[in-house]
PDB file of N, CA and C in Angstrom:
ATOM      1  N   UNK A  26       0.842  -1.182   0.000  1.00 83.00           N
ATOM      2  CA  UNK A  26       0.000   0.000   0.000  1.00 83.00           C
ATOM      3  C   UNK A  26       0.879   1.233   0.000  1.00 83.00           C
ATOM      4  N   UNK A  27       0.578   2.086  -0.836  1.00 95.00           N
ATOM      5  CA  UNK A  27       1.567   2.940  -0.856  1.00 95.00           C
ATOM      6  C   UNK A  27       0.706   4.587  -0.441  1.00 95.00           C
ATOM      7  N   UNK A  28       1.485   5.081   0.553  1.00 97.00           N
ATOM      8  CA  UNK A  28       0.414   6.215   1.140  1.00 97.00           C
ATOM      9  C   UNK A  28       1.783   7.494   1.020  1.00 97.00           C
ATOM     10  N   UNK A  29       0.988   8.839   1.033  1.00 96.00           N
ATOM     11  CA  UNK A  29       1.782  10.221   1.254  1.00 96.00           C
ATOM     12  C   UNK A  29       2.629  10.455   2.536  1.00 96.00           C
ATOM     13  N   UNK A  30       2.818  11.684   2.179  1.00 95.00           N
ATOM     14  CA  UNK A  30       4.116  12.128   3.039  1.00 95.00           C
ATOM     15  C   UNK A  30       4.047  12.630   4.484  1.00 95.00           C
ATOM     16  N   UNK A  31       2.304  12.982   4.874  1.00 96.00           N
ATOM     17  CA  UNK A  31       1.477  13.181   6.245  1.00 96.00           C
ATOM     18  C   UNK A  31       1.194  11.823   6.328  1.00 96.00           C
ATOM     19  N   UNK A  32       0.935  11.010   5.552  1.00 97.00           N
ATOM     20  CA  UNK A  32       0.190   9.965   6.318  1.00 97.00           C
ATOM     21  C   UNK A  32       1.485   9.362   6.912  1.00 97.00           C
ATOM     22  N   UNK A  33       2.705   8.895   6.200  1.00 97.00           N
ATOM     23  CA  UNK A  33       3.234   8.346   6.772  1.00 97.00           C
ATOM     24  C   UNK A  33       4.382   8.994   7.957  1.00 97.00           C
ATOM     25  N   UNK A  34       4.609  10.218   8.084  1.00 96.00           N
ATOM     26  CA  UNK A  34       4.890  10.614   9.353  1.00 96.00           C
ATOM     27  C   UNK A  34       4.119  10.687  10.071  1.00 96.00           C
ATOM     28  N   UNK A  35       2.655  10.589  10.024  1.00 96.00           N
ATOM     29  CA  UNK A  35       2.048  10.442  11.453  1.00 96.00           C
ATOM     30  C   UNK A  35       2.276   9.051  11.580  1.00 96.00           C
ATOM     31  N   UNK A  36       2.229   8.046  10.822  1.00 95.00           N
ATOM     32  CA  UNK A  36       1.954   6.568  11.226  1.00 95.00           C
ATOM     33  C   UNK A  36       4.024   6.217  12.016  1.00 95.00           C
ATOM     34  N   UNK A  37       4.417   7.292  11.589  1.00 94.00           N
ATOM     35  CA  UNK A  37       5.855   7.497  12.210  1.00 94.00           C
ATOM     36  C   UNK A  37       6.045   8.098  13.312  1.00 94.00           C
ATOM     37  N   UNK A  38       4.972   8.927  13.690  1.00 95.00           N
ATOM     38  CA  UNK A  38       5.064  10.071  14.964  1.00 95.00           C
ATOM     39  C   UNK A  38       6.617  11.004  14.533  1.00 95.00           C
ATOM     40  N   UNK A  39       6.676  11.461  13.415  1.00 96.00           N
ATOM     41  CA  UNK A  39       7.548  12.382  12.853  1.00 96.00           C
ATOM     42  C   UNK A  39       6.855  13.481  12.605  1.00 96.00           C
ATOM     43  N   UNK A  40       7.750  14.554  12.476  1.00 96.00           N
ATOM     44  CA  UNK A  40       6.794  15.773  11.467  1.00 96.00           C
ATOM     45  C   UNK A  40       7.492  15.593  10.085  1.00 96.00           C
ATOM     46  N   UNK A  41       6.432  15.990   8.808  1.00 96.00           N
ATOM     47  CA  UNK A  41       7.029  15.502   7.288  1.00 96.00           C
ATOM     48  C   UNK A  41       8.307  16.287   7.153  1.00 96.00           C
ATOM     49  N   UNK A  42       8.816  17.307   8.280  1.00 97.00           N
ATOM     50  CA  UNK A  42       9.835  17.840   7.407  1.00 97.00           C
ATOM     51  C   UNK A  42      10.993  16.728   8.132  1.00 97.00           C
ATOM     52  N   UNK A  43      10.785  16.230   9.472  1.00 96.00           N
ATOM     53  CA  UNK A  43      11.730  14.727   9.628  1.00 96.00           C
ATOM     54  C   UNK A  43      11.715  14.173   8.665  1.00 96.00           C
ATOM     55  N   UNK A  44      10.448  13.652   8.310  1.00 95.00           N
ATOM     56  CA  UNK A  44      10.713  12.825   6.786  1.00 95.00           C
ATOM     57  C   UNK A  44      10.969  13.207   5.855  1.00 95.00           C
ATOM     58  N   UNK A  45      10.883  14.033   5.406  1.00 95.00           N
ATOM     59  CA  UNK A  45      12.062  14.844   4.539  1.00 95.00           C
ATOM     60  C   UNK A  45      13.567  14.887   4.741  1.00 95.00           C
ATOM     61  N   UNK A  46      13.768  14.884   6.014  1.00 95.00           N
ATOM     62  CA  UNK A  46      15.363  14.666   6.407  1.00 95.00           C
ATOM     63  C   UNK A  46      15.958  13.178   5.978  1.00 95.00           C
ATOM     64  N   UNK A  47      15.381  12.585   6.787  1.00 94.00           N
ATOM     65  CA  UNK A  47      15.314  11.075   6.520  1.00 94.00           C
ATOM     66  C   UNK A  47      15.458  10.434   5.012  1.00 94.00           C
ATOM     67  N   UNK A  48      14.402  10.900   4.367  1.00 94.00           N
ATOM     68  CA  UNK A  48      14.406  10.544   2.789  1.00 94.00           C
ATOM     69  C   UNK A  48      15.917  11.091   2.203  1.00 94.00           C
ATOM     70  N   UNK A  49      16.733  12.327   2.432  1.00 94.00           N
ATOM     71  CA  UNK A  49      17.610  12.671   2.046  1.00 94.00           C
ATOM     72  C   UNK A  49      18.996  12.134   2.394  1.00 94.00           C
ATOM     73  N   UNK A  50      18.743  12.016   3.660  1.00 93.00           N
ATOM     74  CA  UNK A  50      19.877  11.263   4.294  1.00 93.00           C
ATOM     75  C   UNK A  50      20.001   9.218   3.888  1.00 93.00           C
ATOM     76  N   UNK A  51      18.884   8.877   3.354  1.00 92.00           N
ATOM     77  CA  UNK A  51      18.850   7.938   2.878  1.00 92.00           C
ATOM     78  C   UNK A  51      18.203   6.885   3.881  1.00 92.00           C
ATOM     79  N   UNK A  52      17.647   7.181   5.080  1.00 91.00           N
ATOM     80  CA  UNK A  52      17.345   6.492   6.133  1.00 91.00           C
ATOM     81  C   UNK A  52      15.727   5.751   5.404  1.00 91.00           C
ATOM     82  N   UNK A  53      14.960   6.408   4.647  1.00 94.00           N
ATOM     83  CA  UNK A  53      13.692   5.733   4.408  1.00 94.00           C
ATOM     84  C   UNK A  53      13.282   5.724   2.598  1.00 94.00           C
ATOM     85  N   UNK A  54      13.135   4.272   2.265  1.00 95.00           N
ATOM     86  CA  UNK A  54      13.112   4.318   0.739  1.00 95.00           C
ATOM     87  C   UNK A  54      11.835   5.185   0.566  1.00 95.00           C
ATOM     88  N   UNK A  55      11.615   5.766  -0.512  1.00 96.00           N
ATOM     89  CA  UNK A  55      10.608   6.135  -1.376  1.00 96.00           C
ATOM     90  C   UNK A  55      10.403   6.317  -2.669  1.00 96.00           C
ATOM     91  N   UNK A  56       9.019   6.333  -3.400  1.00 96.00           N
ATOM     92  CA  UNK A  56       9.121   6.436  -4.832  1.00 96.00           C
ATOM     93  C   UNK A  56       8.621   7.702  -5.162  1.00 96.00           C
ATOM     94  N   UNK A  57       9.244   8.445  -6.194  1.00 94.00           N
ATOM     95  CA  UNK A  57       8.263   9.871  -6.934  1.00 94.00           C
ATOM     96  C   UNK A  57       8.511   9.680  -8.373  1.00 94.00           C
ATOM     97  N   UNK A  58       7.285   9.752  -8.187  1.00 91.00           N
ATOM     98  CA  UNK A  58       6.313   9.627  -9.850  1.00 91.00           C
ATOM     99  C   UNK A  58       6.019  11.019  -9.946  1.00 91.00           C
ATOM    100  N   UNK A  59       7.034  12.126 -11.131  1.00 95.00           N
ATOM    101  CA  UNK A  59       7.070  13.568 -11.259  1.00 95.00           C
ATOM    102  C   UNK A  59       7.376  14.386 -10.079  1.00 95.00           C
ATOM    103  N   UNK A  60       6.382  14.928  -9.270  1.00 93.00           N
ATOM    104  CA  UNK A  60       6.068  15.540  -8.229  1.00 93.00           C
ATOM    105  C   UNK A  60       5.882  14.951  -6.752  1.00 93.00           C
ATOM    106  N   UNK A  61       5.063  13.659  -7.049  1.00 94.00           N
ATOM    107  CA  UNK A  61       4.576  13.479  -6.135  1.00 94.00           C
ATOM    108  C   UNK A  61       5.294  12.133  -5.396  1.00 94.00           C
ATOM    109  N   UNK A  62       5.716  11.783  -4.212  1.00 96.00           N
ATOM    110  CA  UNK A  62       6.199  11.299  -3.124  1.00 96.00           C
ATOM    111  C   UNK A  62       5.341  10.157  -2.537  1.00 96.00           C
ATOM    112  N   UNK A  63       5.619   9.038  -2.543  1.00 97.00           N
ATOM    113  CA  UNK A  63       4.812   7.931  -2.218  1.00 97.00           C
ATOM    114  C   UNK A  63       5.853   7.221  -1.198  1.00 97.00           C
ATOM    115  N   UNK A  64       5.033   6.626  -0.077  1.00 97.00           N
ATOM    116  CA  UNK A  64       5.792   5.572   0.735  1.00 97.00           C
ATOM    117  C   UNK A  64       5.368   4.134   0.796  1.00 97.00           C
ATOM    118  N   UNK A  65       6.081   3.256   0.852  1.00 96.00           N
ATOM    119  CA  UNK A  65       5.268   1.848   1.024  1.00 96.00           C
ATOM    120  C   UNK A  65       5.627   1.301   2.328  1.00 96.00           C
ATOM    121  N   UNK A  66       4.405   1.332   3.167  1.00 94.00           N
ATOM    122  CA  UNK A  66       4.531   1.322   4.449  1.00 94.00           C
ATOM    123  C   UNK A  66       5.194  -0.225   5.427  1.00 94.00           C
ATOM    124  N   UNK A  67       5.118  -0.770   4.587  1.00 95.00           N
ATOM    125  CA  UNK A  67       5.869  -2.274   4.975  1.00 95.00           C
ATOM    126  C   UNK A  67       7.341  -1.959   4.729  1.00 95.00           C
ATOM    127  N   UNK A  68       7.672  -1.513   3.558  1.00 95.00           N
ATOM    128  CA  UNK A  68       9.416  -1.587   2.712  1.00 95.00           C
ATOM    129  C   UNK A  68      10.120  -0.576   4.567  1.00 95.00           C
ATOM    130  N   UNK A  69       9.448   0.626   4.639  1.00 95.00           N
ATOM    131  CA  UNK A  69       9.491   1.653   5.252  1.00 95.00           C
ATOM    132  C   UNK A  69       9.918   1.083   6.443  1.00 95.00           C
ATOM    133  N   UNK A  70       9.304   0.494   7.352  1.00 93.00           N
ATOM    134  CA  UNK A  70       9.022  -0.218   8.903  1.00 93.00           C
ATOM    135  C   UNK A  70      10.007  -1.214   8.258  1.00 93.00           C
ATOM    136  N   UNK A  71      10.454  -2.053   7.005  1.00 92.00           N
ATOM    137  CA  UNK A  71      11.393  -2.851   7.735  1.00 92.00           C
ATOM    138  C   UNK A  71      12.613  -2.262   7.291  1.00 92.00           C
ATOM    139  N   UNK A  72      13.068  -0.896   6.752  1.00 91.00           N
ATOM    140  CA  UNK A  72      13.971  -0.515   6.391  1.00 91.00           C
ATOM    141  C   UNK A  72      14.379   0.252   7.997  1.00 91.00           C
ATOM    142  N   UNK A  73      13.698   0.812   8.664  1.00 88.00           N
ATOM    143  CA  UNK A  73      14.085   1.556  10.032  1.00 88.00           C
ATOM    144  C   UNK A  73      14.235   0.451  11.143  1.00 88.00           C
ATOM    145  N   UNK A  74      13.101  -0.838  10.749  1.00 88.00           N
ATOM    146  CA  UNK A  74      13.597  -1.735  12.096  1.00 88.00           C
ATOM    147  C   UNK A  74      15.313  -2.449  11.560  1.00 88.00           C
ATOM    148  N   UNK A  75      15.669  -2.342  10.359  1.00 88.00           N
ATOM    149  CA  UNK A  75      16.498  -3.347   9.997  1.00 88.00           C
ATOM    150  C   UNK A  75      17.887  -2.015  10.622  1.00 88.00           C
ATOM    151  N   UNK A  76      18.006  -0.914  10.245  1.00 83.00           N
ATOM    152  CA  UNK A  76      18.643   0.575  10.775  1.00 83.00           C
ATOM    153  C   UNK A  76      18.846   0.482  12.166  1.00 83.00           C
ATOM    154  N   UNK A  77      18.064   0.253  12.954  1.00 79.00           N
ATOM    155  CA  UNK A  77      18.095   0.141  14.477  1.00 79.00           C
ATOM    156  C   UNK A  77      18.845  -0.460  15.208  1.00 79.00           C
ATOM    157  N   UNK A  78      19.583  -0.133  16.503  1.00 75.00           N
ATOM    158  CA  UNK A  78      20.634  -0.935  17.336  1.00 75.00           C
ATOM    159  C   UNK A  78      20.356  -0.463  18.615  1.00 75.00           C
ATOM    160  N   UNK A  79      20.610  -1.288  19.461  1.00 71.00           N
ATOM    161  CA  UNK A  79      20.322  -1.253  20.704  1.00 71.00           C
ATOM    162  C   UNK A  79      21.278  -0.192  21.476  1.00 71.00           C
ATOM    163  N   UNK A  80      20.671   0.609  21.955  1.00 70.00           N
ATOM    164  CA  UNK A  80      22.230   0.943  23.321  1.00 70.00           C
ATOM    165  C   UNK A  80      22.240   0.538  24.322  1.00 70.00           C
ATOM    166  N   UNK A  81      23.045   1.002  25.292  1.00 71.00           N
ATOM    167  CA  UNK A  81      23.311   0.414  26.456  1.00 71.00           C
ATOM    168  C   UNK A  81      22.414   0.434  27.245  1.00 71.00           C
ATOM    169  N   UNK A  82      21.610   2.063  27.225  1.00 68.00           N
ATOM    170  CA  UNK A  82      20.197   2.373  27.913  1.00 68.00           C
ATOM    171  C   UNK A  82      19.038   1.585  27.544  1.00 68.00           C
ATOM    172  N   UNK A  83      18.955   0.721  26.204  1.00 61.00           N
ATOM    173  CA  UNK A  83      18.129   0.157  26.137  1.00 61.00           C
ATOM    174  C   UNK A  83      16.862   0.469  25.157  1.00 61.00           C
ATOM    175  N   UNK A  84      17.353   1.759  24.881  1.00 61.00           N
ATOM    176  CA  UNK A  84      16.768   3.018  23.574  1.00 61.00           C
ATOM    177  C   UNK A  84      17.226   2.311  21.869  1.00 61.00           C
ATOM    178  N   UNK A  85      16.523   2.745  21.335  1.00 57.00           N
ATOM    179  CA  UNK A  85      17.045   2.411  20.100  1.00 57.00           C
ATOM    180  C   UNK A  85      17.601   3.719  19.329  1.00 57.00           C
ATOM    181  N   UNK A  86      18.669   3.528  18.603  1.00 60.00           N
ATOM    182  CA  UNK A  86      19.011   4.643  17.662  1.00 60.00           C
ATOM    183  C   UNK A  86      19.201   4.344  15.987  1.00 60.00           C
ATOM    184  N   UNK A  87      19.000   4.975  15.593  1.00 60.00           N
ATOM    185  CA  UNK A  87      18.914   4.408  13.949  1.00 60.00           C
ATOM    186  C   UNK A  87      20.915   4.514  13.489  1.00 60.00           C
ATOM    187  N   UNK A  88      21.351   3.635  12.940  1.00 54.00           N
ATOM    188  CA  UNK A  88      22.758   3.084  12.679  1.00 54.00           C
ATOM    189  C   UNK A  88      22.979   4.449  11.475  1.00 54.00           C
ATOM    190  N   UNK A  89      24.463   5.114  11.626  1.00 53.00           N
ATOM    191  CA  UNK A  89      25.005   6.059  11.494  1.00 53.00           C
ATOM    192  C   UNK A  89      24.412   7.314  11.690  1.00 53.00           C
ATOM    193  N   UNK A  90      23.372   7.734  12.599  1.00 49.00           N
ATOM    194  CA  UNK A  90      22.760   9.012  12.857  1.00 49.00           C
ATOM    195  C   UNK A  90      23.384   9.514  13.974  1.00 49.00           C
ATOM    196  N   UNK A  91      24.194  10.599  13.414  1.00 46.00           N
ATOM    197  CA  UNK A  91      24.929  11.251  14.624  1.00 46.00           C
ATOM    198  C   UNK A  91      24.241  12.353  15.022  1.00 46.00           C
ATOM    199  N   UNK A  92      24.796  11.974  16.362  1.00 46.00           N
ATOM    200  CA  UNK A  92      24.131  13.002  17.669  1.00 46.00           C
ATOM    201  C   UNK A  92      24.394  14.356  17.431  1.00 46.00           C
ATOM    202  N   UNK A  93      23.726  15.189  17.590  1.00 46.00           N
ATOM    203  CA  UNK A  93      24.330  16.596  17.311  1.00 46.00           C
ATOM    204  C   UNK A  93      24.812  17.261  18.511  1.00 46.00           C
ATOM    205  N   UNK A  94      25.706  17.894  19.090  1.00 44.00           N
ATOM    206  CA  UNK A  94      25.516  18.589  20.010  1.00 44.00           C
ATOM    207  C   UNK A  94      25.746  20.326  20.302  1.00 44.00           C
ATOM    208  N   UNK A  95      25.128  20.792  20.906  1.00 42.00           N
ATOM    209  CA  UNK A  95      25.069  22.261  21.304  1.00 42.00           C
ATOM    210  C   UNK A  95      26.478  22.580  21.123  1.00 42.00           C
ATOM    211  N   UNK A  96      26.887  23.504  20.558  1.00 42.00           N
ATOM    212  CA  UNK A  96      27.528  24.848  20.634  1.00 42.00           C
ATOM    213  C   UNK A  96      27.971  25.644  20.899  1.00 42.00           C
ATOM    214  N   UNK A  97      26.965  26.240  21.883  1.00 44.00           N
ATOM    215  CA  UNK A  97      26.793  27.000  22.418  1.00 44.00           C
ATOM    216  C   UNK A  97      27.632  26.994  24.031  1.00 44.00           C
ATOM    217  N   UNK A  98      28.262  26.184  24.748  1.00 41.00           N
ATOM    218  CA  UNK A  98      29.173  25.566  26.182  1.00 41.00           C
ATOM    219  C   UNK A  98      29.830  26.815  25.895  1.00 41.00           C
TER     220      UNK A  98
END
């Protein structure tokens, strides 16, 4: 089933411009046909569970997403 770019950040608890990050950085496949942006919600869920690693806390983090940190110290 292939759904848009709100549907599938809510079914993500993202906002679309996360998924927009994501899509660029290469973290979530998608298809565009001209304009328009399609997700396939199975490919999606096993492309982020397959991304995922455990830490020590027990949290998951998606594999090469670096932490950013403040600056500002």
């Amino acid at each position: 089933t292939l759904i848009g770019k709100v549907e599938m950040a809510k079914r993500l608890a993202v906002t679309p411009r996360t998924l927009e990050n994501w899509m660029r950085e290469g973290y979530v496949p998608y298809i565009k046909i001209g304009r328009v942006v399609r997700y396939d919600l199975e490919e999606v869920m096993g492309t982020l569970k397959a991304s995922m690693v455990a830490t020590p806390q027990g949290d998951h983090d998606l594999v090469g997403k670096s932490k950013r940190r403040n600056s500002y110290c």
